[in-house]
Amino acid sequence: MIKHIVFWKITEGIDKAKTIAEIIKRLTALKGQIPGLIHIEAGADINGSPVAFDVALYSEFDSEEALAVYQDHPLHVDVKNYIGSVTSDRCVVDYSV
């Protein structure tokens, strides 16, 4: 199993709450839509620290191959393009368990 975790910071000047809600909605809509995607959840930061990111994604995949399929899947690409248009920074880690 592969775990895929991503954090984003919303671009300054954009309505943060509205944008985070839209990101979460779009990400969680991928549930059941992409082969090999076992679990997906997203949430807004409640820490409020200046070094905290604004929104997080946690997802699980059957395999590295399933993660690769997800990365190129048209539904994910649409979500990724939207997120890229409203965020200024991103961190990601993928690991095997």
Short mmCIF file of N, CA and C in Angstrom, two decimals:
data_model
loop_
_atom_site.label_atom_id
_atom_site.label_comp_id
_atom_site.label_asym_id
_atom_site.label_seq_id
_atom_site.Cartn_x
_atom_site.Cartn_y
_atom_site.Cartn_z
N MET A 1 0.85 -1.17 0.00
CA MET A 1 0.00 0.00 0.00
C MET A 1 0.90 1.24 0.00
N ILE A 2 0.45 2.26 -0.74
CA ILE A 2 1.14 3.54 -0.81
C ILE A 2 0.26 4.60 -0.16
N LYS A 3 0.89 5.41 0.70
CA LYS A 3 0.20 6.55 1.29
C LYS A 3 0.75 7.81 0.62
N HIS A 4 -0.16 8.69 0.25
CA HIS A 4 0.16 9.91 -0.49
C HIS A 4 -0.41 11.08 0.30
N ILE A 5 0.49 11.96 0.78
CA ILE A 5 0.08 13.08 1.61
C ILE A 5 0.58 14.37 0.97
N VAL A 6 -0.32 15.34 0.86
CA VAL A 6 0.02 16.62 0.23
C VAL A 6 -0.51 17.75 1.11
N PHE A 7 0.26 18.84 1.19
CA PHE A 7 -0.15 20.06 1.88
C PHE A 7 -0.04 21.23 0.92
N TRP A 8 -0.97 22.19 1.02
CA TRP A 8 -0.94 23.38 0.18
C TRP A 8 -1.15 24.63 1.01
N LYS A 9 -0.57 25.73 0.53
CA LYS A 9 -0.86 27.06 1.05
C LYS A 9 -1.67 27.80 -0.01
N ILE A 10 -2.74 28.44 0.43
CA ILE A 10 -3.58 29.21 -0.48
C ILE A 10 -2.86 30.52 -0.82
N THR A 11 -2.95 30.92 -2.06
CA THR A 11 -2.33 32.16 -2.53
C THR A 11 -2.91 33.35 -1.78
N GLU A 12 -2.03 34.26 -1.36
CA GLU A 12 -2.45 35.50 -0.69
C GLU A 12 -3.47 36.24 -1.56
N GLY A 13 -4.46 36.83 -0.90
CA GLY A 13 -5.45 37.63 -1.61
C GLY A 13 -6.65 36.86 -2.11
N ILE A 14 -6.61 35.55 -2.00
CA ILE A 14 -7.74 34.71 -2.40
C ILE A 14 -8.57 34.40 -1.16
N ASP A 15 -9.88 34.31 -1.30
CA ASP A 15 -10.77 33.97 -0.19
C ASP A 15 -10.39 32.57 0.31
N LYS A 16 -9.68 32.52 1.44
CA LYS A 16 -9.12 31.27 1.93
C LYS A 16 -10.19 30.23 2.27
N ALA A 17 -11.18 30.60 3.03
CA ALA A 17 -12.21 29.65 3.46
C ALA A 17 -12.96 29.06 2.27
N LYS A 18 -13.36 29.91 1.35
CA LYS A 18 -14.09 29.45 0.16
C LYS A 18 -13.22 28.53 -0.69
N THR A 19 -11.96 28.88 -0.85
CA THR A 19 -11.05 28.11 -1.69
C THR A 19 -10.75 26.76 -1.06
N ILE A 20 -10.52 26.74 0.25
CA ILE A 20 -10.27 25.47 0.93
C ILE A 20 -11.48 24.56 0.80
N ALA A 21 -12.66 25.09 0.98
CA ALA A 21 -13.89 24.28 0.85
C ALA A 21 -14.00 23.69 -0.55
N GLU A 22 -13.66 24.47 -1.55
CA GLU A 22 -13.73 23.98 -2.94
C GLU A 22 -12.68 22.90 -3.19
N ILE A 23 -11.48 23.08 -2.67
CA ILE A 23 -10.43 22.06 -2.82
C ILE A 23 -10.88 20.75 -2.18
N ILE A 24 -11.38 20.84 -0.95
CA ILE A 24 -11.83 19.63 -0.25
C ILE A 24 -12.95 18.95 -1.02
N LYS A 25 -13.89 19.72 -1.50
CA LYS A 25 -15.02 19.17 -2.28
C LYS A 25 -14.52 18.44 -3.52
N ARG A 26 -13.61 19.07 -4.26
CA ARG A 26 -13.11 18.46 -5.49
C ARG A 26 -12.29 17.21 -5.21
N LEU A 27 -11.45 17.26 -4.19
CA LEU A 27 -10.63 16.08 -3.87
C LEU A 27 -11.49 14.91 -3.41
N THR A 28 -12.40 15.15 -2.50
CA THR A 28 -13.20 14.05 -1.97
C THR A 28 -14.17 13.49 -3.01
N ALA A 29 -14.49 14.27 -4.04
CA ALA A 29 -15.33 13.77 -5.13
C ALA A 29 -14.62 12.70 -5.96
N LEU A 30 -13.31 12.57 -5.80
CA LEU A 30 -12.56 11.54 -6.53
C LEU A 30 -12.78 10.14 -5.95
N LYS A 31 -13.33 10.07 -4.74
CA LYS A 31 -13.58 8.78 -4.09
C LYS A 31 -14.43 7.88 -4.98
N GLY A 32 -13.93 6.67 -5.22
CA GLY A 32 -14.65 5.70 -6.04
C GLY A 32 -14.56 5.94 -7.54
N GLN A 33 -13.82 6.95 -7.95
CA GLN A 33 -13.75 7.32 -9.37
C GLN A 33 -12.48 6.86 -10.07
N ILE A 34 -11.45 6.50 -9.31
CA ILE A 34 -10.15 6.18 -9.90
C ILE A 34 -9.70 4.81 -9.41
N PRO A 35 -9.42 3.90 -10.32
CA PRO A 35 -9.00 2.55 -9.92
C PRO A 35 -7.74 2.59 -9.05
N GLY A 36 -7.74 1.78 -7.99
CA GLY A 36 -6.58 1.68 -7.12
C GLY A 36 -6.54 2.69 -6.00
N LEU A 37 -7.45 3.69 -6.03
CA LEU A 37 -7.55 4.67 -4.95
C LEU A 37 -8.41 4.05 -3.85
N ILE A 38 -7.77 3.70 -2.74
CA ILE A 38 -8.45 3.01 -1.64
C ILE A 38 -9.19 3.99 -0.73
N HIS A 39 -8.52 5.08 -0.41
CA HIS A 39 -9.07 6.04 0.56
C HIS A 39 -8.59 7.43 0.21
N ILE A 40 -9.46 8.42 0.40
CA ILE A 40 -9.07 9.81 0.19
C ILE A 40 -9.83 10.68 1.17
N GLU A 41 -9.09 11.60 1.80
CA GLU A 41 -9.72 12.58 2.67
C GLU A 41 -8.91 13.86 2.60
N ALA A 42 -9.56 14.97 2.89
CA ALA A 42 -8.90 16.27 2.87
C ALA A 42 -9.49 17.12 3.97
N GLY A 43 -8.67 18.05 4.49
CA GLY A 43 -9.15 18.90 5.55
C GLY A 43 -8.39 20.20 5.65
N ALA A 44 -9.03 21.15 6.32
CA ALA A 44 -8.45 22.48 6.53
C ALA A 44 -7.65 22.50 7.82
N ASP A 45 -6.58 23.27 7.82
CA ASP A 45 -5.75 23.45 9.00
C ASP A 45 -6.55 24.11 10.12
N ILE A 46 -6.39 23.60 11.34
CA ILE A 46 -7.00 24.24 12.51
C ILE A 46 -5.94 24.80 13.45
N ASN A 47 -4.67 24.63 13.09
CA ASN A 47 -3.55 25.06 13.91
C ASN A 47 -3.41 26.58 13.91
N GLY A 48 -3.44 27.17 12.73
CA GLY A 48 -3.32 28.62 12.61
C GLY A 48 -1.91 29.15 12.73
N SER A 49 -0.94 28.27 12.89
CA SER A 49 0.45 28.70 12.99
C SER A 49 0.92 29.32 11.67
N PRO A 50 1.78 30.32 11.73
CA PRO A 50 2.30 30.92 10.49
C PRO A 50 3.05 29.92 9.60
N VAL A 51 3.56 28.85 10.19
CA VAL A 51 4.29 27.87 9.39
C VAL A 51 3.40 26.71 8.92
N ALA A 52 2.15 26.70 9.35
CA ALA A 52 1.23 25.64 8.94
C ALA A 52 0.75 25.86 7.51
N PHE A 53 0.49 24.76 6.83
CA PHE A 53 -0.15 24.84 5.52
C PHE A 53 -1.65 24.95 5.73
N ASP A 54 -2.38 25.34 4.69
CA ASP A 54 -3.81 25.64 4.82
C ASP A 54 -4.73 24.43 4.65
N VAL A 55 -4.32 23.50 3.81
CA VAL A 55 -5.18 22.35 3.51
C VAL A 55 -4.30 21.13 3.30
N ALA A 56 -4.83 19.96 3.69
CA ALA A 56 -4.08 18.72 3.58
C ALA A 56 -4.90 17.66 2.87
N LEU A 57 -4.18 16.80 2.16
CA LEU A 57 -4.76 15.62 1.51
C LEU A 57 -4.08 14.39 2.06
N TYR A 58 -4.88 13.39 2.42
CA TYR A 58 -4.36 12.09 2.82
C TYR A 58 -5.06 11.06 1.93
N SER A 59 -4.28 10.23 1.25
CA SER A 59 -4.88 9.21 0.40
C SER A 59 -4.06 7.93 0.43
N GLU A 60 -4.71 6.82 0.11
CA GLU A 60 -4.07 5.50 0.09
C GLU A 60 -4.34 4.83 -1.25
N PHE A 61 -3.33 4.14 -1.74
CA PHE A 61 -3.40 3.46 -3.03
C PHE A 61 -2.95 2.02 -2.90
N ASP A 62 -3.48 1.17 -3.78
CA ASP A 62 -3.11 -0.24 -3.80
C ASP A 62 -1.62 -0.45 -3.99
N SER A 63 -1.01 0.40 -4.83
CA SER A 63 0.38 0.18 -5.24
C SER A 63 0.95 1.46 -5.83
N GLU A 64 2.25 1.44 -6.11
CA GLU A 64 2.88 2.57 -6.79
C GLU A 64 2.27 2.76 -8.18
N GLU A 65 1.92 1.66 -8.82
CA GLU A 65 1.29 1.75 -10.15
C GLU A 65 -0.06 2.44 -10.06
N ALA A 66 -0.82 2.13 -9.01
CA ALA A 66 -2.13 2.78 -8.82
C ALA A 66 -1.96 4.28 -8.58
N LEU A 67 -0.92 4.66 -7.84
CA LEU A 67 -0.64 6.08 -7.63
C LEU A 67 -0.30 6.75 -8.96
N ALA A 68 0.46 6.07 -9.80
CA ALA A 68 0.81 6.62 -11.12
C ALA A 68 -0.44 6.80 -11.98
N VAL A 69 -1.36 5.85 -11.93
CA VAL A 69 -2.62 5.96 -12.67
C VAL A 69 -3.40 7.18 -12.17
N TYR A 70 -3.47 7.34 -10.87
CA TYR A 70 -4.15 8.48 -10.26
C TYR A 70 -3.54 9.80 -10.74
N GLN A 71 -2.22 9.87 -10.74
CA GLN A 71 -1.54 11.12 -11.12
C GLN A 71 -1.93 11.57 -12.53
N ASP A 72 -2.13 10.63 -13.44
CA ASP A 72 -2.44 10.96 -14.83
C ASP A 72 -3.92 10.87 -15.18
N HIS A 73 -4.75 10.45 -14.23
CA HIS A 73 -6.17 10.28 -14.51
C HIS A 73 -6.80 11.65 -14.79
N PRO A 74 -7.62 11.77 -15.84
CA PRO A 74 -8.22 13.07 -16.20
C PRO A 74 -8.98 13.75 -15.07
N LEU A 75 -9.68 13.00 -14.23
CA LEU A 75 -10.41 13.61 -13.12
C LEU A 75 -9.44 14.24 -12.12
N HIS A 76 -8.35 13.54 -11.84
CA HIS A 76 -7.34 14.08 -10.93
C HIS A 76 -6.63 15.28 -11.56
N VAL A 77 -6.32 15.18 -12.84
CA VAL A 77 -5.63 16.29 -13.52
C VAL A 77 -6.47 17.56 -13.44
N ASP A 78 -7.78 17.45 -13.60
CA ASP A 78 -8.66 18.62 -13.49
C ASP A 78 -8.57 19.24 -12.09
N VAL A 79 -8.61 18.39 -11.06
CA VAL A 79 -8.52 18.88 -9.68
C VAL A 79 -7.14 19.50 -9.45
N LYS A 80 -6.10 18.82 -9.91
CA LYS A 80 -4.73 19.31 -9.74
C LYS A 80 -4.55 20.67 -10.40
N ASN A 81 -5.11 20.85 -11.58
CA ASN A 81 -5.01 22.14 -12.27
C ASN A 81 -5.71 23.25 -11.50
N TYR A 82 -6.88 22.95 -10.96
CA TYR A 82 -7.58 23.95 -10.14
C TYR A 82 -6.74 24.31 -8.92
N ILE A 83 -6.27 23.30 -8.20
CA ILE A 83 -5.48 23.55 -6.99
C ILE A 83 -4.24 24.37 -7.33
N GLY A 84 -3.58 24.04 -8.41
CA GLY A 84 -2.40 24.79 -8.82
C GLY A 84 -2.69 26.25 -9.10
N SER A 85 -3.91 26.55 -9.51
CA SER A 85 -4.28 27.94 -9.83
C SER A 85 -4.60 28.78 -8.60
N VAL A 86 -4.78 28.14 -7.44
CA VAL A 86 -5.19 28.88 -6.24
C VAL A 86 -4.22 28.71 -5.07
N THR A 87 -3.10 28.03 -5.31
CA THR A 87 -2.14 27.80 -4.23
C THR A 87 -0.77 28.37 -4.59
N SER A 88 -0.01 28.67 -3.54
CA SER A 88 1.32 29.24 -3.75
C SER A 88 2.44 28.31 -3.35
N ASP A 89 2.12 27.28 -2.58
CA ASP A 89 3.16 26.37 -2.11
C ASP A 89 2.56 24.98 -1.89
N ARG A 90 3.40 23.96 -2.05
CA ARG A 90 2.95 22.58 -1.95
C ARG A 90 4.07 21.73 -1.40
N CYS A 91 3.71 20.79 -0.54
CA CYS A 91 4.63 19.77 -0.05
C CYS A 91 3.96 18.42 -0.25
N VAL A 92 4.76 17.41 -0.55
CA VAL A 92 4.20 16.08 -0.80
C VAL A 92 5.15 15.02 -0.26
N VAL A 93 4.58 13.93 0.22
CA VAL A 93 5.36 12.74 0.56
C VAL A 93 4.53 11.52 0.19
N ASP A 94 5.20 10.56 -0.41
CA ASP A 94 4.59 9.25 -0.73
C ASP A 94 5.45 8.20 -0.04
N TYR A 95 4.80 7.25 0.63
CA TYR A 95 5.57 6.18 1.25
C TYR A 95 4.81 4.88 1.22
N SER A 96 5.57 3.81 1.31
CA SER A 96 5.03 2.45 1.25
C SER A 96 4.90 1.88 2.65
N VAL A 97 3.80 1.17 2.90
CA VAL A 97 3.61 0.49 4.18
C VAL A 97 3.30 -0.97 3.96
#
